[in-house]
PDB file of C-alpha atoms in Angstrom:
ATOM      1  CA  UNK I   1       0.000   0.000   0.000  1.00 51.00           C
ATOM      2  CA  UNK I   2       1.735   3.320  -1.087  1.00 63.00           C
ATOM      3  CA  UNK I   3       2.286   5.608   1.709  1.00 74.00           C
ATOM      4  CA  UNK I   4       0.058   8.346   3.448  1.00 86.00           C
ATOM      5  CA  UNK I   5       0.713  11.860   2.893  1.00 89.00           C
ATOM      6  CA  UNK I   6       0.068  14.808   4.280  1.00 94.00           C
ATOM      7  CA  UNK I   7      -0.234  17.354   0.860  1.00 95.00           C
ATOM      8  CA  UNK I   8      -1.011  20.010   3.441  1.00 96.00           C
ATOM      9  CA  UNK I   9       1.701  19.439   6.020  1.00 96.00           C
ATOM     10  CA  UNK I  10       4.365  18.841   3.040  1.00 95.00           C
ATOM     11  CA  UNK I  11       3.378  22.331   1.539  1.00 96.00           C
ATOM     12  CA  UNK I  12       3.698  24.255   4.385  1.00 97.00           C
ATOM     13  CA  UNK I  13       7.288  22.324   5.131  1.00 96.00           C
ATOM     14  CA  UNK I  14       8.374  23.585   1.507  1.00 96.00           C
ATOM     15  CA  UNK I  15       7.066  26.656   2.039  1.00 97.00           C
ATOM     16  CA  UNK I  16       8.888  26.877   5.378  1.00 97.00           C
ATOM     17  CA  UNK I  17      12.257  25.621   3.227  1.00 97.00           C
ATOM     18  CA  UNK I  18      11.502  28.281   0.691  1.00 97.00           C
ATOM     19  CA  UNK I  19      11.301  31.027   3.175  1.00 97.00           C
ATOM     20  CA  UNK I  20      14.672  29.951   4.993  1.00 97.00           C
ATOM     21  CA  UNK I  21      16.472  30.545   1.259  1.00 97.00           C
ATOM     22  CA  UNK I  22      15.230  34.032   0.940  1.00 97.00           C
ATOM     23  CA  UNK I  23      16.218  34.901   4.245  1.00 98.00           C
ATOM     24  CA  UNK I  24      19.455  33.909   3.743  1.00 97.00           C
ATOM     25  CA  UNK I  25      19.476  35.196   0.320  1.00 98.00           C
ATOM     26  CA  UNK I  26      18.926  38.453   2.172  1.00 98.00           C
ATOM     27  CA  UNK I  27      21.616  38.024   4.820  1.00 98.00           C
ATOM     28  CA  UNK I  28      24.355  37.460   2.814  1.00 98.00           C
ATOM     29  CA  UNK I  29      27.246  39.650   2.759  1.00 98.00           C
ATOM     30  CA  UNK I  30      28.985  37.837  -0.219  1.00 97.00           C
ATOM     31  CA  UNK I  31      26.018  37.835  -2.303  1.00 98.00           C
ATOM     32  CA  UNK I  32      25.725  41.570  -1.410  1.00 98.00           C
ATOM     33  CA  UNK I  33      28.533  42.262  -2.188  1.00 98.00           C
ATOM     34  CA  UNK I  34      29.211  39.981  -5.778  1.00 98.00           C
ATOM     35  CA  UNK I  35      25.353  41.224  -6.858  1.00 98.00           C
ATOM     36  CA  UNK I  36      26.255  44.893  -7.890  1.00 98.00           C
ATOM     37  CA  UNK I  37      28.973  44.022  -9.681  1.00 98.00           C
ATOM     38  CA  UNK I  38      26.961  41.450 -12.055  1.00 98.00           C
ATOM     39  CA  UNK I  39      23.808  44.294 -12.252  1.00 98.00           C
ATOM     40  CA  UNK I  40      26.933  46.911 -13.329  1.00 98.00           C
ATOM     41  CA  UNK I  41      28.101  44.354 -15.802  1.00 98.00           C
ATOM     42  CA  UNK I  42      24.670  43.728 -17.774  1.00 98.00           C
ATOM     43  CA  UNK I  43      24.282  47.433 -17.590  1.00 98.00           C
ATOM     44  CA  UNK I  44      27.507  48.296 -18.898  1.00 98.00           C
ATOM     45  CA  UNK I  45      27.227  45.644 -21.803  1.00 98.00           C
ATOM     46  CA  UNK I  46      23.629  46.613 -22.705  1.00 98.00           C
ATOM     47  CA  UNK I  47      24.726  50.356 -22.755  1.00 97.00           C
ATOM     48  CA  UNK I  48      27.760  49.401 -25.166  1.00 98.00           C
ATOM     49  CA  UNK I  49      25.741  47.596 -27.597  1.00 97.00           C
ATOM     50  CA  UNK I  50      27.197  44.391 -26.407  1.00 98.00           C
ATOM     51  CA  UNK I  51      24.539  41.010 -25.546  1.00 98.00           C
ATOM     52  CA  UNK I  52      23.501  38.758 -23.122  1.00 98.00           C
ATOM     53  CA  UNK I  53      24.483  35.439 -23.436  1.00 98.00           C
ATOM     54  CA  UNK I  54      22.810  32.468 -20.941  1.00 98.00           C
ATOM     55  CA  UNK I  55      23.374  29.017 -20.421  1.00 98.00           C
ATOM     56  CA  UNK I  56      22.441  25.925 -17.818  1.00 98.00           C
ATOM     57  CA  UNK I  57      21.099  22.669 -18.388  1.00 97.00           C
ATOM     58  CA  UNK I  58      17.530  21.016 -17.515  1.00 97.00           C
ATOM     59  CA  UNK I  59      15.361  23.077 -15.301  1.00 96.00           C
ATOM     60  CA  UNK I  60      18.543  25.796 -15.455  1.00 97.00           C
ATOM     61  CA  UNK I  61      18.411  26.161 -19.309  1.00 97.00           C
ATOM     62  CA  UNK I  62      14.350  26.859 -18.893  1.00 97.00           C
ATOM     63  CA  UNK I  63      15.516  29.857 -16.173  1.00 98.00           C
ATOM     64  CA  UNK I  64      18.454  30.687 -18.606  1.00 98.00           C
ATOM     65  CA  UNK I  65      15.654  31.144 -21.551  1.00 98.00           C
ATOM     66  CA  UNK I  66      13.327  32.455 -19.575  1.00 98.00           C
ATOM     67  CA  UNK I  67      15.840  35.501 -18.291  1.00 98.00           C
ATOM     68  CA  UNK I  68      16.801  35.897 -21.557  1.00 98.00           C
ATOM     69  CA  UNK I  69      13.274  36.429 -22.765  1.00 98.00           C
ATOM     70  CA  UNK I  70      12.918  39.164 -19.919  1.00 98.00           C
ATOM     71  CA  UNK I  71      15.651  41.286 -21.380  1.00 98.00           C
ATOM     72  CA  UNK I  72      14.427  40.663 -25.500  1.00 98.00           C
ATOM     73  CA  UNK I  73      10.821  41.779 -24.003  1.00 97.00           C
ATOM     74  CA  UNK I  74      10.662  43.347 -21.053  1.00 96.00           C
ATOM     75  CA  UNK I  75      10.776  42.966 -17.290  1.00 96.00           C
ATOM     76  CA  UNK I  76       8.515  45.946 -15.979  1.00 94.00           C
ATOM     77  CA  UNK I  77       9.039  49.335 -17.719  1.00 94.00           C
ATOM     78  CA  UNK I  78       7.945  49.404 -22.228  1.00 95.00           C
ATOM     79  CA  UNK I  79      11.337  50.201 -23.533  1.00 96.00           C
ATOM     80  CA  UNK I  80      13.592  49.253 -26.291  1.00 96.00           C
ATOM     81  CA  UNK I  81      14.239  45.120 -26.197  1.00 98.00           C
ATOM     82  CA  UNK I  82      17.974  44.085 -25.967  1.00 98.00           C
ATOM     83  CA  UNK I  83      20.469  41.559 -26.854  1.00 98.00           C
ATOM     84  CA  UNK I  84      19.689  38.594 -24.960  1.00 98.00           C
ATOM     85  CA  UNK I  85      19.825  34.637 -26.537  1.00 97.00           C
ATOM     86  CA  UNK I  86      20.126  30.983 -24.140  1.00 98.00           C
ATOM     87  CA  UNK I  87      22.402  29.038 -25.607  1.00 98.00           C
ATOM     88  CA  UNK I  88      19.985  25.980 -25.699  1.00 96.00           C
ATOM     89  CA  UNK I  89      17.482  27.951 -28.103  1.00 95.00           C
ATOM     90  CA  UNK I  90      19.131  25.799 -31.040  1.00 95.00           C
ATOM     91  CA  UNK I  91      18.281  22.868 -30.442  1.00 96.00           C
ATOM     92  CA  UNK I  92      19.693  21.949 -33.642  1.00 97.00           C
ATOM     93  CA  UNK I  93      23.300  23.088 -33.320  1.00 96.00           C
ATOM     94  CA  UNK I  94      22.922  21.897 -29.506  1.00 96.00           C
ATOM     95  CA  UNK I  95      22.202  18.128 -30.891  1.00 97.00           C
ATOM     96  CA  UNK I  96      24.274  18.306 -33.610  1.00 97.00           C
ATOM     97  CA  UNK I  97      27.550  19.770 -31.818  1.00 97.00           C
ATOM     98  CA  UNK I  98      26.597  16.899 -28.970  1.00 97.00           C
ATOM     99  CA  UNK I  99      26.808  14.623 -31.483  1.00 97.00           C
ATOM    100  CA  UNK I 100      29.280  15.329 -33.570  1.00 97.00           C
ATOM    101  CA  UNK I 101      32.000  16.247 -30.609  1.00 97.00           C
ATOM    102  CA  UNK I 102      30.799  15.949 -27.045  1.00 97.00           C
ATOM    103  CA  UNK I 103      27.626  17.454 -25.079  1.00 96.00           C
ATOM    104  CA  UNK I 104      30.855  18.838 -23.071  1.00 97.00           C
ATOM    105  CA  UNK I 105      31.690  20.929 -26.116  1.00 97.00           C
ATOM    106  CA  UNK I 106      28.235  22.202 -26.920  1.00 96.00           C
ATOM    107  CA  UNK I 107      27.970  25.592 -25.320  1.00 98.00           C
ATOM    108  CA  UNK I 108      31.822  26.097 -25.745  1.00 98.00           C
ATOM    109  CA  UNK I 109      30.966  26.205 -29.530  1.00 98.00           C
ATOM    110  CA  UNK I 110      28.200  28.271 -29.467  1.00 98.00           C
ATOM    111  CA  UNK I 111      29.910  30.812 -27.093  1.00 98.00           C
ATOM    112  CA  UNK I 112      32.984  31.071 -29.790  1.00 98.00           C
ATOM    113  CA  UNK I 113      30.439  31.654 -32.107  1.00 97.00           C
ATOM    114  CA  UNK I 114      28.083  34.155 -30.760  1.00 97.00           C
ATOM    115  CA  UNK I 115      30.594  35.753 -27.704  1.00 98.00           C
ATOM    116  CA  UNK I 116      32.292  38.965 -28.645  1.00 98.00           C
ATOM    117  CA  UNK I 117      34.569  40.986 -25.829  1.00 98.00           C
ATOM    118  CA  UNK I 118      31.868  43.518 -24.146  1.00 97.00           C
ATOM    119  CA  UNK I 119      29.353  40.897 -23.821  1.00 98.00           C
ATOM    120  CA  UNK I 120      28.305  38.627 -21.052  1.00 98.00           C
ATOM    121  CA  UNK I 121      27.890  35.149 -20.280  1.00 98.00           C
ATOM    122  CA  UNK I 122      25.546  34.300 -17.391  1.00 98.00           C
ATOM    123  CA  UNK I 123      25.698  30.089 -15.982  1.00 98.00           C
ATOM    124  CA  UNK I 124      22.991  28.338 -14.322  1.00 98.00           C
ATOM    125  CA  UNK I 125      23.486  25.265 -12.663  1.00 98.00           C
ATOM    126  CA  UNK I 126      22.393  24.422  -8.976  1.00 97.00           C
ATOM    127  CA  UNK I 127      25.739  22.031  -8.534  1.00 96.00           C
ATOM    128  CA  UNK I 128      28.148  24.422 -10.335  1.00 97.00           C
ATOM    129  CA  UNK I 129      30.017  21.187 -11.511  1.00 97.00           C
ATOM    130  CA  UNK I 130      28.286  20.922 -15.097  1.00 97.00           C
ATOM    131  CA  UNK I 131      31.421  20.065 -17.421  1.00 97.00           C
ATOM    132  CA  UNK I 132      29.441  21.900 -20.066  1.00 98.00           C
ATOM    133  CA  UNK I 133      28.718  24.980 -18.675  1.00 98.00           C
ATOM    134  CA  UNK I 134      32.593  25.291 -16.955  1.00 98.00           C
ATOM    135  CA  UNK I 135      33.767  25.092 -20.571  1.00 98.00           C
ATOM    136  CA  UNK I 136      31.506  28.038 -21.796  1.00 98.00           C
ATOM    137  CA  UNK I 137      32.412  30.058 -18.877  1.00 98.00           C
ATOM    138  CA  UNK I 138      36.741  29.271 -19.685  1.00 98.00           C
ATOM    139  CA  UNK I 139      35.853  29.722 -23.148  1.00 98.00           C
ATOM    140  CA  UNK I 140      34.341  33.197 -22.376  1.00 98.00           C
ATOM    141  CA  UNK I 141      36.667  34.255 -20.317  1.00 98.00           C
ATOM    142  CA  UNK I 142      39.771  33.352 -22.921  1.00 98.00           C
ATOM    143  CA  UNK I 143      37.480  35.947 -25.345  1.00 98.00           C
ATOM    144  CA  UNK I 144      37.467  38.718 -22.783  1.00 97.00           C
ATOM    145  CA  UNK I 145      33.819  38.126 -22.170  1.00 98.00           C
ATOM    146  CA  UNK I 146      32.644  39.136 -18.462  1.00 98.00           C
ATOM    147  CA  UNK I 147      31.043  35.904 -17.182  1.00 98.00           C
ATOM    148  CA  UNK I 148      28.386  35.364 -14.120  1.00 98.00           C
ATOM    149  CA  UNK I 149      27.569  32.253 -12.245  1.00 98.00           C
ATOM    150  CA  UNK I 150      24.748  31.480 -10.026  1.00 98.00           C
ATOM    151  CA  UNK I 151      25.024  28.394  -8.424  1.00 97.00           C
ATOM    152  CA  UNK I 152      24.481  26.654  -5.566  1.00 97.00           C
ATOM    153  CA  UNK I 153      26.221  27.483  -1.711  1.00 95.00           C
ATOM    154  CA  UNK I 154      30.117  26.910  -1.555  1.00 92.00           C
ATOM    155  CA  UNK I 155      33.119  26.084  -4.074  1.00 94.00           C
ATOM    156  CA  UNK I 156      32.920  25.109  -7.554  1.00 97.00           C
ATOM    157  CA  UNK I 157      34.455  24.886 -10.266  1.00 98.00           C
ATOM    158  CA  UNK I 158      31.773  27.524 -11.693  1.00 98.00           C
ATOM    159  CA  UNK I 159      32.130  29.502  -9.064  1.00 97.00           C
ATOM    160  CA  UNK I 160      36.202  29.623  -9.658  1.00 97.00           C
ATOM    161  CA  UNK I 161      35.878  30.231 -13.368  1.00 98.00           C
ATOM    162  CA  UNK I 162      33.352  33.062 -13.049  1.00 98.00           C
ATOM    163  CA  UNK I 163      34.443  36.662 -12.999  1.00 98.00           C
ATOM    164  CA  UNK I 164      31.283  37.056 -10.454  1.00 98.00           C
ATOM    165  CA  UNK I 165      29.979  34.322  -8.593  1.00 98.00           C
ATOM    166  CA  UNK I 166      26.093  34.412  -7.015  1.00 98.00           C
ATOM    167  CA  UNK I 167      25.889  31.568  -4.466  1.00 98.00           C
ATOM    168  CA  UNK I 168      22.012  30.481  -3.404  1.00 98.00           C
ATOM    169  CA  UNK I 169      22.355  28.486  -0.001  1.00 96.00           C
ATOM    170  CA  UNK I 170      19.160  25.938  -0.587  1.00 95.00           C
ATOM    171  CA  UNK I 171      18.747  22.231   0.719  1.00 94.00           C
ATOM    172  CA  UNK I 172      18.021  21.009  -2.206  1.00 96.00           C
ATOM    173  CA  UNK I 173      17.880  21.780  -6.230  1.00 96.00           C
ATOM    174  CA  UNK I 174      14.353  23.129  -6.560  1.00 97.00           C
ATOM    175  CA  UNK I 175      15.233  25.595  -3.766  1.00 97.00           C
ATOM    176  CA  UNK I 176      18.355  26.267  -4.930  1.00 97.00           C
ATOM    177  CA  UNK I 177      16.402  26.783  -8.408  1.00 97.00           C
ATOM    178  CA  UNK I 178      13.557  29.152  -6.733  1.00 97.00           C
ATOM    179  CA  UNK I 179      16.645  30.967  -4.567  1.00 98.00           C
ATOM    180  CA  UNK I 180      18.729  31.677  -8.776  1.00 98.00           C
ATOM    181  CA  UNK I 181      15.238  32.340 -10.465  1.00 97.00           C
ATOM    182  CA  UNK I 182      14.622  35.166  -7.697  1.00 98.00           C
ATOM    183  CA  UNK I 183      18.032  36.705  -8.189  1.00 98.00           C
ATOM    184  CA  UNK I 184      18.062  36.366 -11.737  1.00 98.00           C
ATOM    185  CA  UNK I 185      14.877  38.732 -11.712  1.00 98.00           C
ATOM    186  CA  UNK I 186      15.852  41.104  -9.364  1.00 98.00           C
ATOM    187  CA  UNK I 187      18.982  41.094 -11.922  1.00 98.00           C
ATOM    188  CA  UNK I 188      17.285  42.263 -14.747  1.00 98.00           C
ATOM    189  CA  UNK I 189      15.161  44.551 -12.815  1.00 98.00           C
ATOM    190  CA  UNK I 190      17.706  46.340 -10.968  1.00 98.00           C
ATOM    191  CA  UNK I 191      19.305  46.666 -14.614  1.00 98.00           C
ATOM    192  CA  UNK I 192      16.112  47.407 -16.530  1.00 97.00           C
ATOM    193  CA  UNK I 193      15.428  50.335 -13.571  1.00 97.00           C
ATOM    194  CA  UNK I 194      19.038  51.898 -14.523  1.00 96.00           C
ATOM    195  CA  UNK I 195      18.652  51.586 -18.041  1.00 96.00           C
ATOM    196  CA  UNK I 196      15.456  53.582 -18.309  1.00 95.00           C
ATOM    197  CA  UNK I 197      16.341  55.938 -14.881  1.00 90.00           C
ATOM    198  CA  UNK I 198      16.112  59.314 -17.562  1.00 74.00           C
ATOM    199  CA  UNK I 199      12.249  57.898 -18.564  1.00 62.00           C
TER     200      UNK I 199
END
């Protein structure tokens, strides 16, 4: 007989676990401190006429498109859109460069192709261990790229190849996911609220 369980109870615990995150999302001096400096470098791209590259894998490539989408559209103020792709939109040349090389090599690729100096390269991944993602962010940086990772609490080897690292302290990957989603809004508004400051 399958188990009894409380929907209610376990709702209220992951609310309870969600609520911890964004306290401690809030308490965080090195977040505090690393979070400027990635809202400065969007900012500073956008206003050069440079992009926004993204990149994660599974439920990290949905956030990556889905911030990407915020900046081509808009987050909360009409304005101009501005240059934002995920890496993972081609599905094609994702499959194809997985196949033909490695799925280690697939966002490398596309960030040689697409990744011009003055642009930057925002990671996803709740580990900040995916082989694919470290590659695009050392391919980036060898192209004088500024690259951002958010990723989950402690080392990594995102976190070391990253210009700026954003570290969400969760128990778990959908946490840790809620925790980067969060940020990765308040991201493009902080940047969308400079951009159009003279409106």
């Amino acid at each position: 007989m399958a188990e009894s369980i409380d929907s209610a109870a376990l709702l209220g615990d992951r609310v309870a676990d969600a609520i911890a995150v964004f306290q401690r999302i809030a308490a965080d001096p090195e977040l505090a401190a690393a979070f400027p400096m990635a809202v400065d470098s969007v900012v500073e791209a956008i206003t050069a006429g440079g992009k926004i590259l993204f990149c994660g894998n599974g439920g990290s490539s949905a956030d990556a498109q889905h911030l990407a989408a915020e900046l081509v559209g808009k987050f909360t103020r009409d304005r101009a859109p501005w240059p934002a792709l995920s890496l993972s939109d081609n599905v094609a040349a994702l499959t194809a460069i997985s196949n033909d090389y490695s799925y280690t090599d697939a966002y490398e690729r596309a960030v040689r192709a697409f990744a011009r100096p003055g642009d930057v390269l925002i990671c996803l991944s709740t580990s900040g261990r995916s082989a694919n993602v470290v590659a695009a962010l050392l391919a980036a940086n060898e192209l004088g790229v500024r690259t951002i990772a958010l990723t989950g609490p402690g080392q990594s080897p995102m976190a070391d190849a990253a210009n700026i690292a954003l570290r969400i302290d969760g128990p778990d990957t959908a946490r840790i996911q809620e925790g980067q989603k969060f940020v990765g809004h308040v991201l493009v508004e902080t940047a969308e609220l400079r951009l159009t400051a003279d409106r």
